Coordinates of C-alpha atoms in Angstrom, one line a residue:
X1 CA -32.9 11.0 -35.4
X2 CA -34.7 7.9 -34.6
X3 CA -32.3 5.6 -35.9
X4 CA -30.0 7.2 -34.0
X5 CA -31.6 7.3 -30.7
X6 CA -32.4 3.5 -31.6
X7 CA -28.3 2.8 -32.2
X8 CA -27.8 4.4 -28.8
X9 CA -29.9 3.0 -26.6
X10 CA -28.5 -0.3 -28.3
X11 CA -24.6 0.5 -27.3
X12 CA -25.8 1.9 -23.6
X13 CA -24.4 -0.8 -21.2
X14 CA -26.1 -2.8 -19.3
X15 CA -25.6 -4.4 -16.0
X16 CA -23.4 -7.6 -16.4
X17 CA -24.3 -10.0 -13.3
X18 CA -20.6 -11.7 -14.5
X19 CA -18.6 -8.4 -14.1
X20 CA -21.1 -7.1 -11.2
X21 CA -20.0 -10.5 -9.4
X22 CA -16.1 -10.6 -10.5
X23 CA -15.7 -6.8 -9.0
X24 CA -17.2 -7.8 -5.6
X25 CA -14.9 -11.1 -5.2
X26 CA -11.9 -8.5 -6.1
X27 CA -13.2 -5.4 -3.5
X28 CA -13.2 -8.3 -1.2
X29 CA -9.8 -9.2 -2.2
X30 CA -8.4 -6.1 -2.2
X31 CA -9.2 -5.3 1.6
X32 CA -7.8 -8.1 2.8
X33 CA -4.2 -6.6 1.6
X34 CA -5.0 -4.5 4.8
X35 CA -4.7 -7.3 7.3
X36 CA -1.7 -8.9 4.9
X37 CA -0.2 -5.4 5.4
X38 CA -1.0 -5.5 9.2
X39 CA 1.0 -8.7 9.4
X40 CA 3.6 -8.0 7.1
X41 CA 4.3 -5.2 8.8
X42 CA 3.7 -6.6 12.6
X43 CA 6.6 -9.6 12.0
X44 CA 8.9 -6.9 11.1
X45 CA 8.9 -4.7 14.3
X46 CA 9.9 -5.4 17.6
X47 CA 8.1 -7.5 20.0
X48 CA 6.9 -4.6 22.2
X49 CA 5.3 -2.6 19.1
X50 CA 3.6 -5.2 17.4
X51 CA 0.0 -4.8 18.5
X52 CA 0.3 -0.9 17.6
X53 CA 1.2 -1.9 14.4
X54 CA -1.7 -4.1 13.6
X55 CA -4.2 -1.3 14.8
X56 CA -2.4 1.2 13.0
X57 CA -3.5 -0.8 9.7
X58 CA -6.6 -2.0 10.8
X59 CA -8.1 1.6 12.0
X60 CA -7.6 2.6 8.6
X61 CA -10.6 0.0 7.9
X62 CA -12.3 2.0 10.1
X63 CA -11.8 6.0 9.6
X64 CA -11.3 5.4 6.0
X65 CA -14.6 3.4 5.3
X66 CA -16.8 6.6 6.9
X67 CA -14.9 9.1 4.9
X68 CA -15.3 7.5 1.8
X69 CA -18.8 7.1 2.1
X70 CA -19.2 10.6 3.2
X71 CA -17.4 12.8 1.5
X72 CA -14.5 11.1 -0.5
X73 CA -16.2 9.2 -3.2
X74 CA -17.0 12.4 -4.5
X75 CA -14.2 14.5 -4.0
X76 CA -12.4 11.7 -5.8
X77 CA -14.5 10.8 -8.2
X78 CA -17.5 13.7 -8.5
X79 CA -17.8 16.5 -11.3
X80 CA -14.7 17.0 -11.8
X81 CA -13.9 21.3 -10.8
X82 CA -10.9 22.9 -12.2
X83 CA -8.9 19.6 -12.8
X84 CA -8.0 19.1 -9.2
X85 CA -10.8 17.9 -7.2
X86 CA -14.5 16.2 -8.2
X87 CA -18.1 16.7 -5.9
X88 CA -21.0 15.4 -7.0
X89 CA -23.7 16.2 -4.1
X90 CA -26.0 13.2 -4.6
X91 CA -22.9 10.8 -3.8
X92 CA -22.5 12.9 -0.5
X93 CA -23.3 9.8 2.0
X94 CA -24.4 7.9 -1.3
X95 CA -28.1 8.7 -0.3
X96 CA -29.4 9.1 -4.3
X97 CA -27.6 6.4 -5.8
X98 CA -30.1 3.6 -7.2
X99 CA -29.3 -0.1 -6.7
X100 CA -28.6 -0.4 -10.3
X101 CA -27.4 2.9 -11.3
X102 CA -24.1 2.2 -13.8
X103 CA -20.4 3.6 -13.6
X104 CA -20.3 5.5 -16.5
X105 CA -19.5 4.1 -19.6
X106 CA -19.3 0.4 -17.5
X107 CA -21.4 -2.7 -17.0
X108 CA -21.2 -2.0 -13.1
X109 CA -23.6 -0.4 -10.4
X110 CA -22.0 2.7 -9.2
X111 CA -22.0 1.1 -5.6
X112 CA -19.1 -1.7 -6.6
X113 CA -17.3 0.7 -8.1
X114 CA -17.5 3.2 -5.3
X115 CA -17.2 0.0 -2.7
X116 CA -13.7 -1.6 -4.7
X117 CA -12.3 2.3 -4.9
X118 CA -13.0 2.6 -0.9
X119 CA -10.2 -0.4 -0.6
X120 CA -7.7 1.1 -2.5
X121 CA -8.5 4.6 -0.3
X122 CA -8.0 2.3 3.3
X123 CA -4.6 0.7 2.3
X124 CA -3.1 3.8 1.2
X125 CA -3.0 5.6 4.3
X126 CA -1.9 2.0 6.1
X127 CA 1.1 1.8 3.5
X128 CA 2.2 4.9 5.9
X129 CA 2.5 3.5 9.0
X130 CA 5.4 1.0 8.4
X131 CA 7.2 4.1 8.5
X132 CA 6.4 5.4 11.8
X133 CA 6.9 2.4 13.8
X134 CA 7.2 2.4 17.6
X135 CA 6.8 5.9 17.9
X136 CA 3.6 8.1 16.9
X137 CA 0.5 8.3 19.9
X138 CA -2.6 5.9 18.3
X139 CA -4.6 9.2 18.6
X140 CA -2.4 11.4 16.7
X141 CA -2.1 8.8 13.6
X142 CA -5.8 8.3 13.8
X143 CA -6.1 12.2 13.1
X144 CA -3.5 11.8 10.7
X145 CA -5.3 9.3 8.9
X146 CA -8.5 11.2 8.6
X147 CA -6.7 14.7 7.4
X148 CA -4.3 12.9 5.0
X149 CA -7.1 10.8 3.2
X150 CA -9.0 14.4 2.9
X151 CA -6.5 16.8 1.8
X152 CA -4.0 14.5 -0.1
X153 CA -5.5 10.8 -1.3
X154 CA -8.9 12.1 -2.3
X155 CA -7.5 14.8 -5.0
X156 CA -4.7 12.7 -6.2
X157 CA -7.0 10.1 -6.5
X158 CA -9.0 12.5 -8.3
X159 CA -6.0 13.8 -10.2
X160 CA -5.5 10.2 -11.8
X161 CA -8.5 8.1 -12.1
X162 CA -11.1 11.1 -12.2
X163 CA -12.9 12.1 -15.0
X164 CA -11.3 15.3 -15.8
X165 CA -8.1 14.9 -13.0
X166 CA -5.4 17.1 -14.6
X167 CA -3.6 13.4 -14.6
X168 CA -5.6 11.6 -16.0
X169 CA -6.6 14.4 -18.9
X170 CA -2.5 14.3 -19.5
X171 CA -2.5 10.7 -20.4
X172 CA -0.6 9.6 -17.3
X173 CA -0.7 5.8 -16.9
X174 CA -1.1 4.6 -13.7
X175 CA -3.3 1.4 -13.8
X176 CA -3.8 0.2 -10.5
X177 CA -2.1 2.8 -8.4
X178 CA 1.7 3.7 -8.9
X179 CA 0.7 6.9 -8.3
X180 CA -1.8 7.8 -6.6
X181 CA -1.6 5.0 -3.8
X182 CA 2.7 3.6 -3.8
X183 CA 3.9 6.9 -4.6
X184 CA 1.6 8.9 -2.8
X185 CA 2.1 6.5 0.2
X186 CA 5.6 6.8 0.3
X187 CA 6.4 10.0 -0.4
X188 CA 4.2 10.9 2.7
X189 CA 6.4 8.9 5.0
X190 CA 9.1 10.5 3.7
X191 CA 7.5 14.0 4.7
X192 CA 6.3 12.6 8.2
X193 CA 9.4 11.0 9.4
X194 CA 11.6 14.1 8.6
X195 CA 9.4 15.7 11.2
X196 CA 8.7 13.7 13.7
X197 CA 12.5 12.1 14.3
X198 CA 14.3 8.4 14.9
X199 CA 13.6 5.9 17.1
X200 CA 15.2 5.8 20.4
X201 CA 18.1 4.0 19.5
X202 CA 18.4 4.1 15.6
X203 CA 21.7 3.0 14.5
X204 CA 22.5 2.0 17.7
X205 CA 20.5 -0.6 18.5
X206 CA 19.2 -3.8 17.1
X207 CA 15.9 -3.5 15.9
X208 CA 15.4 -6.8 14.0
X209 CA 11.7 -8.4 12.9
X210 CA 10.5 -10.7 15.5
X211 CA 8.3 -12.7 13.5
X212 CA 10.0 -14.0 10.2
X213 CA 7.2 -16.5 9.6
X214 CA 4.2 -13.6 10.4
X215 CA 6.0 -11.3 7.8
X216 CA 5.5 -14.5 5.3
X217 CA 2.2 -14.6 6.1
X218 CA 1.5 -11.1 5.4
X219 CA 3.3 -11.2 2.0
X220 CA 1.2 -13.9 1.1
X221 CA -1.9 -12.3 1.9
X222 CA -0.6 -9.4 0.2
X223 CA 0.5 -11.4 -3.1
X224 CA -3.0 -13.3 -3.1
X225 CA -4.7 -9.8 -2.6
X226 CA -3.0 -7.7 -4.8
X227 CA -4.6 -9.7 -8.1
X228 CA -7.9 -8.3 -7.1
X229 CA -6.2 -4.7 -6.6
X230 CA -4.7 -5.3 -10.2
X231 CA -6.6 -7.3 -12.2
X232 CA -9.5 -5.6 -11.2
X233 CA -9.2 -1.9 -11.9
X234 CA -10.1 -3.0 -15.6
X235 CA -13.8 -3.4 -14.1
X236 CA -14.3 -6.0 -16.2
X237 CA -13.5 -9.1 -18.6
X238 CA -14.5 -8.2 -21.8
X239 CA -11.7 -8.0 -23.8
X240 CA -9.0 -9.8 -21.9
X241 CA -6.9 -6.6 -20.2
X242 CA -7.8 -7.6 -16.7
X243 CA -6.1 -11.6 -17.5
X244 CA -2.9 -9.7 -19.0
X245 CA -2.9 -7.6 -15.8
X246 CA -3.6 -10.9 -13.5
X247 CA -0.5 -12.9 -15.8
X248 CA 2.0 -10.0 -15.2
X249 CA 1.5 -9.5 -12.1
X250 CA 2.6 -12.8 -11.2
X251 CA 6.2 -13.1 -13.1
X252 CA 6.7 -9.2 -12.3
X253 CA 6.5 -10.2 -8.8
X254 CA 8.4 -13.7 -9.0
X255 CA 11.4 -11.8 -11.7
X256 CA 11.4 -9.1 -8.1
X257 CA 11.7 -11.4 -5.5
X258 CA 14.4 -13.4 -7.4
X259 CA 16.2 -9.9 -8.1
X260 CA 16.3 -9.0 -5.1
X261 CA 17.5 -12.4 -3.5
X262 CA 20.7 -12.5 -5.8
X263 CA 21.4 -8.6 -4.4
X264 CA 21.5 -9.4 -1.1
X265 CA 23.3 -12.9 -2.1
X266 CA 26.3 -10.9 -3.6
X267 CA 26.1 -8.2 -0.9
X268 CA 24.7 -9.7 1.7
X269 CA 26.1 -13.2 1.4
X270 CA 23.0 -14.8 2.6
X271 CA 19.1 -15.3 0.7
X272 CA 17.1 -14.2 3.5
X273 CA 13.2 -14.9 4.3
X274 CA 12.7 -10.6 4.6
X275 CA 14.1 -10.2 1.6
X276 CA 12.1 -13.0 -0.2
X277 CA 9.3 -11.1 1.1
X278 CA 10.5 -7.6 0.5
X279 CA 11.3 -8.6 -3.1
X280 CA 8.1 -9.4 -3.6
X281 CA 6.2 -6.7 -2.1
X282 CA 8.8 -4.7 -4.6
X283 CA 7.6 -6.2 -7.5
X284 CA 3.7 -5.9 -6.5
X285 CA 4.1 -2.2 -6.3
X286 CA 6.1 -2.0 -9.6
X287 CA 3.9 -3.7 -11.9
X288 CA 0.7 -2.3 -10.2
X289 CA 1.4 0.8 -12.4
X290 CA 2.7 -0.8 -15.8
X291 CA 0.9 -3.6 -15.7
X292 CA -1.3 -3.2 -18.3
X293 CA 0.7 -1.5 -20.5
X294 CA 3.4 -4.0 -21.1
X295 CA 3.9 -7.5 -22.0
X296 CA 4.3 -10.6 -19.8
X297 CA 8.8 -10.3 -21.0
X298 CA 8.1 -6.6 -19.8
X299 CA 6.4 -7.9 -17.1
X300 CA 9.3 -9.4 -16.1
X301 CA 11.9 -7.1 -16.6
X302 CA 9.9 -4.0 -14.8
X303 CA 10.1 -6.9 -11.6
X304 CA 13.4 -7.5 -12.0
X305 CA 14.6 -4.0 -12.0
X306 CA 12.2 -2.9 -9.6
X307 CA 14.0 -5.8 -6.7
X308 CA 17.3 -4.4 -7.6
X309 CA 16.8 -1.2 -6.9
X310 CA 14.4 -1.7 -4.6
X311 CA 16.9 -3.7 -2.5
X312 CA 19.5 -1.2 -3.2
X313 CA 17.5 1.9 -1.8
X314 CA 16.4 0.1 1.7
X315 CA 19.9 1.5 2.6
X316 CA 19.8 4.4 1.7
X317 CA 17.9 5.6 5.5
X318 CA 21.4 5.0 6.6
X319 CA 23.0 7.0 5.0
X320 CA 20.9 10.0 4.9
X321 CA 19.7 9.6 8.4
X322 CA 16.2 9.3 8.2
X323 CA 14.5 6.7 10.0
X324 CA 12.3 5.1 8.0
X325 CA 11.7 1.7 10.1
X326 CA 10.1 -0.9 8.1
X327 CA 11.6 0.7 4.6
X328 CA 8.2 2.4 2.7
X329 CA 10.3 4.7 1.6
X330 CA 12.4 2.0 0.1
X331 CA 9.8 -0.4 -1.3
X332 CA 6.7 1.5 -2.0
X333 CA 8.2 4.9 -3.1
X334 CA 11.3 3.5 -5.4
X335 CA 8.8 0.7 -6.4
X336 CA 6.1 2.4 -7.2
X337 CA 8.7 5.3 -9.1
X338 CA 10.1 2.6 -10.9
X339 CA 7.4 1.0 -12.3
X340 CA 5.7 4.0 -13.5
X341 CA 8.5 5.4 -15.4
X342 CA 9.5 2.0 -17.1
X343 CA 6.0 2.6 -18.9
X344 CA 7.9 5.1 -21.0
X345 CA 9.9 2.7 -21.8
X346 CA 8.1 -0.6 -22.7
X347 CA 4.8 0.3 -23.0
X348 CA 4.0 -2.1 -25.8
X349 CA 0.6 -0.5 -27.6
X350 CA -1.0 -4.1 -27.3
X351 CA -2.6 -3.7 -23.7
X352 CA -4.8 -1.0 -22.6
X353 CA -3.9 1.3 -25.1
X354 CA -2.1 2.1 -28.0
X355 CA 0.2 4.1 -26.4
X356 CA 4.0 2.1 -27.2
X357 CA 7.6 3.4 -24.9
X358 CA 10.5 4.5 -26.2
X359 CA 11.8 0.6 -27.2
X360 CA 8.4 -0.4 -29.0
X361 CA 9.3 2.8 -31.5
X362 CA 7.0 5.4 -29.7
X363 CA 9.8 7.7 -28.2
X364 CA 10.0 9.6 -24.9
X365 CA 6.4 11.5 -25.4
X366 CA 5.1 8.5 -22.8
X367 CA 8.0 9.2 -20.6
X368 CA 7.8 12.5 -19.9
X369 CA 4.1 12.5 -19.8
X370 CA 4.7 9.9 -16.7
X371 CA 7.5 12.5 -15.1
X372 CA 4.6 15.0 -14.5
X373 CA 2.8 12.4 -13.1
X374 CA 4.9 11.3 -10.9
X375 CA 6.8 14.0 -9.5
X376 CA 4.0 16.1 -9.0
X377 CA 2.2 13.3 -6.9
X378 CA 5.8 13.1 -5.3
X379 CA 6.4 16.6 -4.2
X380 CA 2.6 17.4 -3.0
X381 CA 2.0 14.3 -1.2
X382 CA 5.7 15.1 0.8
X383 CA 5.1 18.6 1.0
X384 CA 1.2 18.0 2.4
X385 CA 2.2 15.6 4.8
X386 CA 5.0 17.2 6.5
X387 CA 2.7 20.1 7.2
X388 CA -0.1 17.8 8.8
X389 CA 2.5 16.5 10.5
X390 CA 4.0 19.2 12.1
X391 CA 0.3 20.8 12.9
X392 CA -0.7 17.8 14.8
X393 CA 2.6 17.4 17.1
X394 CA 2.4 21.1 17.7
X395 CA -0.9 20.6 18.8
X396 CA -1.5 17.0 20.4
X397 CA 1.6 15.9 20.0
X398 CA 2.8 13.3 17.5
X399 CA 5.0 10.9 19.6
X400 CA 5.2 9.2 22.8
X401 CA 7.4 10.0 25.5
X402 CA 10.7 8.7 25.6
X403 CA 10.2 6.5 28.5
X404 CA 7.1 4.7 27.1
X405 CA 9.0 4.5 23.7
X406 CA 11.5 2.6 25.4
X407 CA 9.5 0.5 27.2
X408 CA 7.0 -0.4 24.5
X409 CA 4.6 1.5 22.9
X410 CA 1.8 -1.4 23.4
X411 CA 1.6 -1.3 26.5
X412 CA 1.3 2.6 26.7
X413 CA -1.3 3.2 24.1
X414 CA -2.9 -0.3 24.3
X415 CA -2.9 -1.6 27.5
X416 CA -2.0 -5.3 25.6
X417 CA 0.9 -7.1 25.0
X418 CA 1.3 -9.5 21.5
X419 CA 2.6 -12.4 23.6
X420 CA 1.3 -12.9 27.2
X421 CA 4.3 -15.3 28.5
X422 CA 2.9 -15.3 32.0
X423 CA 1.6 -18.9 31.9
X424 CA 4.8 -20.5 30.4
X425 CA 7.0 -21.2 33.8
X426 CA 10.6 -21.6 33.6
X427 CA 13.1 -24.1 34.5
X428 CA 13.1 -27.8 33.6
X429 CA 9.5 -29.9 34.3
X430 CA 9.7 -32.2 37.2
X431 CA 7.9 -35.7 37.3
X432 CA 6.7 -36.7 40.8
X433 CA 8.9 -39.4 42.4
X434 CA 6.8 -41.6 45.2
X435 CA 9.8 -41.9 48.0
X436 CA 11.7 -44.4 48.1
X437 CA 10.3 -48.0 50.0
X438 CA 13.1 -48.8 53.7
X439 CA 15.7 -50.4 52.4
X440 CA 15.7 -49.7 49.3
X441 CA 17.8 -47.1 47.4
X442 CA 16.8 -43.8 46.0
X443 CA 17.7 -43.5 42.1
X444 CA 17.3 -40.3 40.0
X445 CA 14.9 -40.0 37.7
X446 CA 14.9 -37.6 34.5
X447 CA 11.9 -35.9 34.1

């Protein structure tokens, strides 16, 4: 018995100052996806919305950090009870967790990991709000926000990365968050917008991005982000999973972008700077599932079919009828679909696991195993969300009125404007002429 007790205190991690340090730089990048989103997201609405939909991301920052800290660590990540949903009382407002207290089984204080889950838990609920644009009061999304976190991220999140989440038990991969955050995210657009209703004006009138160059900027941010969001749900660098996840993450992302350029090039007729962007964003969500599970050619065929489809689906609202506005539905829930059923199929038993898809000789067992996943995630997260919806505009009311819809809902709900034109004058500048000396003549000048 002594020998053994010896052997075990021996394998017990330790704290890794090197780990402890990488997980902080990627918390740190993984939040600022939430301002990359804001931008993203602010360049493709009109001029007249775009300061609602910067707060719309950023209040997530700020309901979603409380929460967590709370009451959602632990419901996420807590004792797990009946494969659903976790508490663990002494994470309640983390008040008895030690300075150097490990995550189980990791070389981590439980505070990065709790502090690098909280980011994933702000973004999700911001994903939303692309959806939703110009029309939903600040106050109502700001309940919405709060109530969706509790009652739909925190048990899926619970579902899929908790110890004991009927997910996770199953053997459903989801890496970084096809699941629990794209899917999840998307599917509760899907659920919002089918009760809340268009835009004034959808189909009818142009509603073009007016900031190409600030929906660039917020793809960058969102590319340069997403490697701590990836690469760093390994928490760790020990045996080289988290640099596969970094390396296919970048050519499932560049295959997307390309795939989805050539689509609209054929259909379109032009390569357009939105659908560089949108391509990419495609690809991000897609490989965020698979990524560690495949190889860098999978990699880069999980991308590639992700931006077709991807860039196929952005239509569909049209035909259907269901305004989604800045295409979540489109991008994060076809993305994140996509990439977490391509597991079953290319899976290659040489990343995170053993576990190998159907064309590496392992079959369809991976495949279905990652239809539960998702479809359950799917229909709940839908279901959930139109219910919270339809609650809150029965109550306080969802939407604006018409008029300040019309007029801009920046102005109603923020008293701001994006672009304060008041000090640019118009007409051509004029250059003081000193009159003309007698006898002379008077000549024009060009100013």
């Amino acid at each position: 018995m002594a020998s053994a007790a010896i052997t075990l205190a021996a394998d017990a991690p330790t704290l890794s100052s090197a780990n402890t340090g990488f997980m902080l730089i990627c918390s740190a990048l993984v939040l600022i996806m939430t301002p990359g989103l804001a931008f993203f997201y602010g360049g493709m609405v009109r001029v007249k919305s775009t300061l609602n939909m910067l707060m719309m991301s950023f209040i997530s920052i700020g309901i979603v950090t409380i929460l967590w800290v709370l009451y959602g660590f632990s419901m996420a990540f807590g004792t797990d009870s009946g494969s659903v949903i976790g508490w663990t009382s002494d994470w309640v407002g983390l008040s008895n967790v030690g300075l150097t207290d490990l995550w189980p089984g990791y070389t981590i204080p439980i505070f990065v990991f709790m502090v690098f889950q909280m980011m994933f838990a702000i973004i999700t609920p911001a994903l939303i709000s692309g959806a939703l644009a110009d029309r939903v009061k600040f106050t109502a999304w700001a309940l919405f926000v709060a109530l969706w976190a509790t009652v739909v991220y925190f048990p899926v999140a619970h579902w899929v990365w908790g110890a004991g989440g009927w997910a996770f038990e199953l053997g459903v991969i989801d890496f970084a968050g096809g699941t629990a955050v794209h899917i999840n995210a998307g599917a509760a657009a899907l659920g919002v917008i089918l009760v809340i209703g268009k835009r004034v004006g959808f189909k009818k009138d142009p509603m073009r991005p007016h900031s190409l160059p600030l929906v660039m900027l917020g793809a960058g941010l969102l590319w340069f982000g997403w490697f701590g969001f990836n690469a760093g749900s390994w928490l760790g660098n020990d045996d080289g999973v988290g640099a596969l996840m970094f390396v296919n993450t970048q050519v499932a992302t560049a295959a997307a972008m390309l795939a989805w350029l050539i689509y609209e090039k054929i259909r379109h007729g032009a390569f357009t700077t939105l659908g560089a962007a949108s391509g990419a964003v495609a690809g991000l969500v897609a490989i965020t599932p698979s990524g560690g599970a495949v190889s860098p050619l999978g990699a880069i065929a999980v991308g590639a079919i992700a931006g077709l489809l991807c860039a196929m689906a952005v239509g569909l609202k049209y035909k259907f009828g269901y305004d989604d506005s800045l295409d979540v539905v489109g991008v994060h829930l076809v993305g994140g679909v996509v990439g977490s059923l391509l597991i079953g199929f290319f899976a290659s038993g040489h990343g995170q696991s053993d576990v190998e898809g159907l064309f590496y000789g392992g079959g369809l067992t991976q495949f279905w195993k990652q239809c539960a996943g998702v479809f359950a995630v799917l229909a709940y997260s839908l279901i959930v969300s139109a219910i919270l919806a339809f609650l809150i505009d029965k109550t306080i009311g969802m939407r604006v009125t018409e008029d300040e819809e019309v007029a801009g809902i920046d102005q109603a709900e923020h008293a701001e404007t994006a672009y304060d034109f008041s000090g640019a004058g118009g007409g051509a500048a004029r250059t003081a002429v000193p009159a003309a000396a007698p006898g002379t003549s008077s000549k024009k000048v060009d100013a």
